[in-house]
Amino acid sequence: MAVDVVVLGAGIIGVSVALQLSRRGKSVVLLDRRGPGEETSFGNAGLIQREGVEPYGFPQDVGLLLKYSLNNRIDAHYHLRALPKIAPFLGRYWFHSTPARHAAISRAYAPLIEHSVSEHKILIEEANADDLIVKNGWMEAYRTAQKRDADYGSAERLARDYGISYTTLSAAELAEAEPDLRRDFVGGLKWNDPWSVRDPHALTLAYVRLFESLGGTVMRGDASTLSQTAKGWTVRTDTGAIEAEHAVVALGPWADTVTERLGYRFSLGVKRGYHMHYAPQPGTRLNNWLIDAERGYFLAPMRKGIRLTTGAEFAERDAPKSPVQIERAERIARTAFPLGGRLDAEPWMGSRPCTPDMMPIIGRAPRHNTLWFAFGHAHHGLTLGPITGRVLAETILGETPVIPIDAYRPGRFNP
């Protein structure tokens, strides 16, 4: 079997790349060891974060770092035994998070975020997936006036610098929006631009069905068998080898299984995350996607139930689960909202692929003209899938991408 492009990795990034290429008339195979969207893309808060123009930086405040060092928080947790291995990544992450560098990175990152909702909109309509989408933003709830007012100031700056829309909520307005939320909160902030997804995995599968309707093929196989040939690339699948003129590596936190064999070294880390679904107690309802801003857990009214998500766990990618953050978050969340019983047998865990400069890796491999990279999207894989797919498809086809992508070039790590 011979095709124009083989895309390795069927998470939301790989699915989006394959779909955008198929929409432009290319023959494409989408290959993964599992079903589409069953790894990192399966678990997230379900947000298309139009407001997320500033990527999540490494804390710079010494007092806050000391609090994190106690390793008892919901928003961050680390494996002590993993620190020697992940310390180089964390050091570079801290370096790029200094205020001046982070501001410059945010300006380069913002164009991707700017096209997040608009590019999803196109694919959602073509995939007939509107029933999965809520176009009502998301909310932050505050326990202290200090945190509330600081975030109000940040929101005002984002509105001024990037055109982000927000609404401040008094304690009474927050209570009106969420009648079943306990009255411990002193106010809220609503980001108006983002869209929410009732079932992120279902959205990924809707995009896969659209891809297949355009002639695309989904196959199971081993991405690590990718090798170069005189005409392009070959990779083994469960039904035999396929050949392609171009290959796209969209393997998220497993990108190194291919890139290292081809001579590329990326400073790629992971932030592991967990989720669990709960039933609401009878007669109660969560109306909005909501974060408890001081405590760092998220509640999302999904199709399956209320999804509780945690922050970041810094550990080796393949280490066993350690869902202590879910346990901590559940105890606090139950004091804020009347959660019922657990709906999952065990917490879900996934690994977010992260670069130290907080920007994804998108573009041509520096030493292979027909090899392309699309990974490293950290917390914003769902948000940035369609725009990443579009700019990479345009670049592969020799077109000028809708936004400049030089800031995301792989060569910034591998010249």
Coordinates of C-alpha atoms in Angstrom, one line a residue:
M1 CA 0.0 0.0 0.0
A2 CA 1.4 3.4 -1.0
V3 CA 0.0 6.8 0.1
D4 CA 1.0 10.4 0.1
V5 CA 1.4 10.7 3.9
V6 CA 1.5 8.5 6.9
V7 CA 0.7 10.2 10.2
L8 CA 2.0 8.4 13.2
G9 CA -0.1 9.0 16.3
A10 CA -3.9 9.1 16.4
G11 CA -4.4 11.6 19.2
I12 CA -6.2 14.8 18.5
I13 CA -3.0 16.3 17.0
G14 CA -2.4 13.4 14.6
V15 CA -6.1 13.1 13.8
S16 CA -6.3 16.8 13.0
V17 CA -3.1 16.7 10.8
A18 CA -4.5 13.6 8.9
L19 CA -7.9 15.3 8.5
Q20 CA -6.5 18.6 7.2
L21 CA -4.4 16.7 4.6
S22 CA -7.3 14.7 3.5
R23 CA -9.4 17.8 3.1
R24 CA -6.8 19.0 0.7
G25 CA -6.9 15.9 -1.4
K26 CA -4.0 13.9 -0.1
S27 CA -4.1 10.1 0.5
V28 CA -3.4 9.5 4.1
V29 CA -2.9 6.7 6.6
L30 CA -3.4 7.4 10.3
L31 CA -1.5 4.9 12.3
D32 CA -1.5 4.1 16.0
R33 CA -0.9 1.2 18.3
R34 CA -4.3 1.8 19.9
G35 CA -7.6 3.2 18.7
P36 CA -7.8 6.9 17.9
G37 CA -7.9 9.2 20.9
E38 CA -7.3 6.5 23.5
E39 CA -4.1 7.9 25.0
T40 CA -3.4 11.5 26.1
S41 CA -6.4 12.9 24.2
F42 CA -8.9 10.8 26.1
G43 CA -8.6 12.7 29.4
N44 CA -8.8 16.5 29.7
A45 CA -11.0 19.2 31.0
G46 CA -12.7 19.5 27.6
L47 CA -11.8 23.1 26.9
I48 CA -11.0 24.8 23.6
Q49 CA -9.0 27.5 25.4
R50 CA -9.2 30.7 23.3
E51 CA -8.2 32.6 26.3
G52 CA -5.0 30.5 26.8
V53 CA -2.6 32.9 25.1
E54 CA -0.1 32.6 27.9
P55 CA 1.2 29.1 28.3
Y56 CA 1.6 27.6 31.8
G57 CA 5.0 28.7 33.1
F58 CA 7.2 27.3 35.9
P59 CA 6.7 29.3 39.1
Q60 CA 9.3 31.9 39.8
D61 CA 8.3 32.9 43.3
V62 CA 10.6 31.4 45.9
G63 CA 7.8 31.2 48.5
L64 CA 5.5 29.4 46.1
L65 CA 8.3 27.0 45.1
L66 CA 8.8 26.2 48.8
K67 CA 5.1 25.3 49.1
Y68 CA 5.4 23.0 46.1
S69 CA 8.4 21.4 47.6
L70 CA 6.2 20.0 50.4
N71 CA 4.5 17.9 47.7
N72 CA 1.0 18.0 49.2
R73 CA -0.9 20.0 46.6
I74 CA -3.6 19.3 44.1
D75 CA -2.2 21.5 41.2
A76 CA 1.3 19.9 41.2
H77 CA 2.9 16.7 42.5
Y78 CA 6.2 15.1 41.8
H79 CA 8.0 11.8 42.2
L80 CA 11.1 12.3 44.3
R81 CA 12.8 9.4 42.6
A82 CA 12.2 10.9 39.2
L83 CA 13.8 14.2 39.9
P84 CA 17.4 13.4 38.9
K85 CA 16.2 12.3 35.4
I86 CA 13.7 15.1 34.8
A87 CA 15.8 17.9 36.5
P88 CA 17.4 19.0 33.2
F89 CA 14.0 19.6 31.6
L90 CA 12.7 21.4 34.7
G91 CA 15.7 23.6 34.8
R92 CA 15.1 24.7 31.2
Y93 CA 11.4 25.1 31.8
W94 CA 12.2 27.4 34.7
F95 CA 14.7 29.3 32.6
H96 CA 12.1 30.0 29.8
S97 CA 9.5 31.0 32.4
T98 CA 11.3 34.1 33.7
P99 CA 9.0 37.1 33.1
A100 CA 10.7 38.6 30.0
R101 CA 11.2 35.3 28.3
H102 CA 7.6 34.1 29.1
A103 CA 6.2 37.4 27.7
A104 CA 8.1 36.9 24.4
I105 CA 7.0 33.2 24.3
S106 CA 3.3 34.3 24.8
R107 CA 3.5 36.7 21.9
A108 CA 4.8 34.0 19.7
Y109 CA 2.2 31.5 21.0
A110 CA -0.8 33.7 20.8
P111 CA -1.4 33.3 17.0
L112 CA -2.0 29.6 17.4
I113 CA -4.5 30.2 20.2
E114 CA -6.2 32.9 18.2
H115 CA -7.2 30.4 15.6
S116 CA -8.2 27.6 18.1
V117 CA -12.0 28.1 18.2
S118 CA -12.3 29.2 14.5
E119 CA -10.5 26.1 13.2
H120 CA -12.4 23.8 15.4
K121 CA -15.7 25.4 14.3
I122 CA -15.0 24.4 10.6
L123 CA -14.3 20.8 11.5
I124 CA -17.1 20.6 14.0
E125 CA -19.6 21.7 11.4
E126 CA -18.2 19.3 8.7
A127 CA -18.2 16.4 11.2
N128 CA -21.8 17.2 12.4
A129 CA -20.5 17.3 16.0
D130 CA -22.3 20.4 17.3
D131 CA -24.1 18.3 19.9
L132 CA -20.8 17.8 21.7
I133 CA -20.1 21.6 22.0
V134 CA -21.1 24.2 24.6
K135 CA -20.3 27.8 23.5
N136 CA -20.5 29.4 26.9
G137 CA -16.9 29.8 28.0
W138 CA -15.7 28.6 31.4
M139 CA -15.4 30.0 35.0
E140 CA -12.9 30.4 37.8
A141 CA -14.2 30.6 41.4
Y142 CA -12.2 32.4 44.1
R143 CA -12.0 31.7 47.8
T144 CA -9.9 34.9 48.6
A145 CA -10.2 38.5 47.5
Q146 CA -6.4 38.5 47.0
K147 CA -6.4 35.8 44.3
R148 CA -9.6 37.1 42.8
D149 CA -8.3 40.7 42.4
A150 CA -4.9 39.5 41.0
D151 CA -6.6 37.4 38.4
Y152 CA -9.0 40.3 37.5
G153 CA -5.9 42.4 36.8
S154 CA -4.4 39.6 34.6
A155 CA -7.7 39.3 32.7
E156 CA -7.7 43.1 32.1
R157 CA -4.2 42.8 30.7
L158 CA -5.2 39.9 28.4
A159 CA -8.2 41.9 27.2
R160 CA -6.0 44.9 26.4
D161 CA -3.1 43.0 24.8
Y162 CA -4.9 40.1 23.1
G163 CA -8.6 41.0 22.8
I164 CA -9.7 38.3 25.2
S165 CA -13.3 38.7 26.5
Y166 CA -14.1 38.1 30.2
T167 CA -16.7 38.9 32.8
T168 CA -16.2 39.4 36.5
L169 CA -18.7 37.9 38.9
S170 CA -19.6 38.9 42.4
A171 CA -20.3 36.3 45.0
A172 CA -24.0 36.7 44.3
E173 CA -23.6 36.4 40.5
L174 CA -21.4 33.3 40.9
A175 CA -24.1 31.8 43.2
E176 CA -26.8 32.6 40.6
A177 CA -24.8 30.9 37.9
E178 CA -24.0 27.9 40.1
P179 CA -26.8 27.5 42.7
D180 CA -25.4 24.2 44.1
L181 CA -21.9 25.5 44.6
R182 CA -21.2 26.1 48.3
R183 CA -21.0 29.7 49.5
D184 CA -17.3 29.7 50.4
F185 CA -16.4 31.7 47.2
V186 CA -16.0 35.4 47.2
G187 CA -16.5 35.9 43.4
G188 CA -15.6 34.5 40.0
L189 CA -14.3 35.2 36.6
K190 CA -15.8 34.0 33.4
W191 CA -13.8 33.6 30.2
N192 CA -16.3 34.2 27.4
D193 CA -14.5 33.1 24.3
P194 CA -13.7 29.4 24.9
W195 CA -15.9 26.5 23.8
S196 CA -16.4 23.4 26.0
V197 CA -16.6 19.8 24.8
R198 CA -19.0 17.4 26.5
D199 CA -17.0 14.4 25.5
P200 CA -13.4 15.0 24.1
H201 CA -13.0 11.4 23.0
A202 CA -16.2 11.5 21.1
L203 CA -15.1 14.7 19.3
T204 CA -11.8 13.0 18.3
L205 CA -13.8 10.1 16.9
A206 CA -16.2 12.5 15.0
Y207 CA -13.1 14.0 13.3
V208 CA -11.9 10.4 12.5
R209 CA -15.2 9.6 10.8
L210 CA -14.9 12.8 8.8
F211 CA -11.3 11.8 7.8
E212 CA -12.5 8.3 6.7
S213 CA -15.4 9.8 4.7
L214 CA -12.8 11.8 2.7
G215 CA -10.9 8.6 1.9
G216 CA -8.5 8.4 4.8
T217 CA -7.5 5.1 6.4
V218 CA -7.0 4.3 10.0
M219 CA -4.6 1.4 10.8
R220 CA -3.0 -0.2 13.8
G221 CA 0.8 -0.5 13.7
D222 CA 4.2 0.1 15.3
A223 CA 5.4 3.7 14.7
S224 CA 8.9 2.8 15.9
T225 CA 9.3 0.7 12.8
L226 CA 9.4 3.8 10.6
S227 CA 12.4 3.8 8.3
Q228 CA 13.5 5.8 5.3
T229 CA 13.5 4.4 1.8
A230 CA 14.6 5.7 -1.6
K231 CA 11.1 7.0 -2.3
G232 CA 10.1 8.2 1.2
W233 CA 9.1 6.2 4.2
T234 CA 7.9 2.7 5.2
V235 CA 6.3 1.5 8.4
R236 CA 4.8 -1.8 9.5
T237 CA 1.2 -2.2 10.3
D238 CA -0.9 -5.1 11.6
T239 CA -1.8 -5.9 7.9
G240 CA 1.7 -5.4 6.3
A241 CA 4.0 -2.6 5.4
I242 CA 2.9 0.7 3.9
E243 CA 4.9 3.2 2.0
A244 CA 4.5 7.0 2.0
E245 CA 6.2 10.0 0.4
H246 CA 5.9 12.0 3.7
A247 CA 5.8 10.9 7.3
V248 CA 4.4 13.0 10.2
V249 CA 5.4 12.2 13.8
A250 CA 2.5 13.2 16.0
L251 CA 3.1 10.8 18.9
G252 CA 2.9 13.2 21.8
P253 CA 4.9 12.0 24.8
W254 CA 6.1 9.0 22.8
A255 CA 7.7 11.0 20.0
D256 CA 11.1 10.0 21.1
T257 CA 10.5 6.4 20.1
V258 CA 10.9 7.6 16.5
T259 CA 12.8 10.9 16.7
E260 CA 15.8 9.5 18.6
R261 CA 16.4 6.7 16.2
L262 CA 16.5 9.3 13.4
G263 CA 19.1 11.4 15.2
Y264 CA 16.9 14.1 16.9
R265 CA 17.1 15.0 20.5
F266 CA 14.4 17.1 22.0
S267 CA 14.2 18.3 25.6
L268 CA 10.7 16.8 25.9
G269 CA 9.1 16.4 29.3
V270 CA 5.8 15.1 30.5
K271 CA 3.1 16.4 32.8
R272 CA 0.9 13.6 33.9
G273 CA -2.7 14.2 34.7
Y274 CA -5.6 12.3 36.2
H275 CA -9.4 12.4 36.0
M276 CA -12.4 10.7 37.6
H277 CA -16.1 11.0 36.9
Y278 CA -18.8 11.5 39.6
A279 CA -22.6 11.6 39.6
P280 CA -24.1 14.8 41.1
Q281 CA -26.1 14.2 44.2
P282 CA -29.9 14.0 43.4
G283 CA -31.5 17.3 42.6
T284 CA -28.2 19.1 42.0
R285 CA -26.5 20.3 38.8
L286 CA -23.2 21.8 37.7
N287 CA -23.9 24.2 34.9
N288 CA -20.4 25.4 33.9
W289 CA -16.9 24.2 33.4
L290 CA -15.3 25.4 36.6
I291 CA -12.0 25.7 38.4
D292 CA -11.5 26.1 42.1
A293 CA -8.8 28.7 41.5
E294 CA -6.9 28.5 44.8
R295 CA -7.0 24.7 45.1
G296 CA -6.2 23.8 41.5
Y297 CA -8.8 21.2 40.5
F298 CA -11.3 21.4 37.7
L299 CA -15.0 20.3 37.5
A300 CA -16.5 19.7 34.1
P301 CA -20.1 18.6 33.4
M302 CA -19.4 15.8 30.8
R303 CA -21.7 13.4 29.2
K304 CA -20.6 10.6 31.5
G305 CA -20.8 12.7 34.7
I306 CA -18.9 15.4 36.4
R307 CA -15.3 15.1 35.5
L308 CA -12.8 16.0 38.2
T309 CA -9.3 16.7 36.8
T310 CA -6.1 17.4 38.5
G311 CA -3.1 19.6 37.8
A312 CA 0.4 18.3 36.7
E313 CA 2.3 15.4 38.0
F314 CA 6.0 15.5 37.3
A315 CA 7.2 11.9 36.9
E316 CA 8.8 9.5 34.4
R317 CA 6.4 8.9 31.6
D318 CA 6.0 5.2 32.1
A319 CA 6.0 5.1 35.9
P320 CA 3.0 3.4 37.6
K321 CA 0.0 5.5 38.4
S322 CA 0.1 7.5 41.6
P323 CA -3.3 9.2 41.7
V324 CA -2.8 11.0 45.1
Q325 CA -3.9 14.3 43.5
I326 CA -7.4 12.8 42.7
E327 CA -7.7 11.8 46.4
R328 CA -6.7 15.2 47.6
A329 CA -8.9 17.0 45.0
E330 CA -12.0 14.8 45.7
R331 CA -11.8 15.7 49.4
I332 CA -11.8 19.4 48.7
A333 CA -14.3 19.3 45.8
R334 CA -16.9 17.6 48.0
T335 CA -16.8 20.6 50.3
A336 CA -17.4 22.9 47.3
F337 CA -20.0 20.9 45.3
P338 CA -22.3 18.0 46.2
L339 CA -20.6 15.2 44.3
G340 CA -22.1 11.8 44.4
G341 CA -20.5 8.4 43.9
R342 CA -17.5 7.6 41.6
L343 CA -18.5 6.4 38.2
D344 CA -15.1 5.0 37.1
A345 CA -13.5 1.9 38.4
E346 CA -10.2 3.7 38.8
P347 CA -8.7 7.2 38.0
W348 CA -7.7 7.7 34.4
M349 CA -4.1 8.9 33.8
G350 CA -2.5 10.5 30.7
S351 CA 0.8 12.2 29.9
R352 CA 1.0 15.6 28.4
P353 CA 4.0 16.2 26.1
C354 CA 5.8 19.4 27.1
T355 CA 8.7 21.5 25.7
P356 CA 10.8 23.7 28.0
D357 CA 9.8 26.8 26.1
M358 CA 6.2 25.9 26.3
M359 CA 5.6 26.0 22.6
P360 CA 4.8 23.0 20.4
I361 CA 7.2 21.5 17.8
I362 CA 5.6 22.0 14.4
G363 CA 7.3 21.8 11.0
R364 CA 9.8 20.0 8.8
A365 CA 12.6 17.9 10.4
P366 CA 15.9 19.7 9.9
R367 CA 17.7 16.8 8.3
H368 CA 14.9 15.0 6.4
N369 CA 13.0 16.9 3.8
T370 CA 9.9 14.6 3.9
L371 CA 9.7 14.1 7.7
W372 CA 7.5 16.4 9.7
F373 CA 6.9 16.9 13.4
A374 CA 3.7 17.9 15.3
F375 CA 4.0 17.3 19.1
G376 CA 4.7 19.0 22.4
H377 CA 1.4 20.8 22.9
A378 CA 1.3 20.3 26.7
H379 CA -2.0 21.4 28.2
H380 CA -3.4 22.6 24.8
G381 CA -3.5 19.6 22.6
L382 CA -7.3 19.6 22.2
T383 CA -7.3 23.4 21.9
L384 CA -4.6 23.4 19.1
G385 CA -5.4 20.3 17.1
P386 CA -7.2 21.8 14.1
I387 CA -4.9 24.8 13.7
T388 CA -1.8 22.7 14.1
G389 CA -3.2 20.3 11.4
R390 CA -4.0 23.2 9.1
V391 CA -0.6 24.9 9.3
L392 CA 1.3 21.7 8.9
A393 CA -0.8 20.5 6.0
E394 CA -0.3 23.9 4.3
T395 CA 3.4 23.7 4.9
I396 CA 3.7 20.1 3.6
L397 CA 1.9 21.2 0.4
G398 CA 4.2 24.1 -0.1
E399 CA 1.6 26.7 0.7
T400 CA 2.1 29.7 2.9
P401 CA 0.5 28.8 6.3
V402 CA -2.3 30.9 7.6
I403 CA 0.0 32.0 10.4
P404 CA 3.8 32.1 10.6
I405 CA 5.1 28.9 12.3
D406 CA 8.9 29.7 12.5
A407 CA 8.6 30.1 16.3
Y408 CA 7.5 26.4 16.5
R409 CA 10.2 25.0 14.2
P410 CA 11.9 21.8 15.2
G411 CA 15.3 23.3 14.5
R412 CA 15.2 25.5 17.6
F413 CA 16.2 22.3 19.4
N414 CA 17.9 20.4 16.6
P415 CA 19.7 22.9 14.3

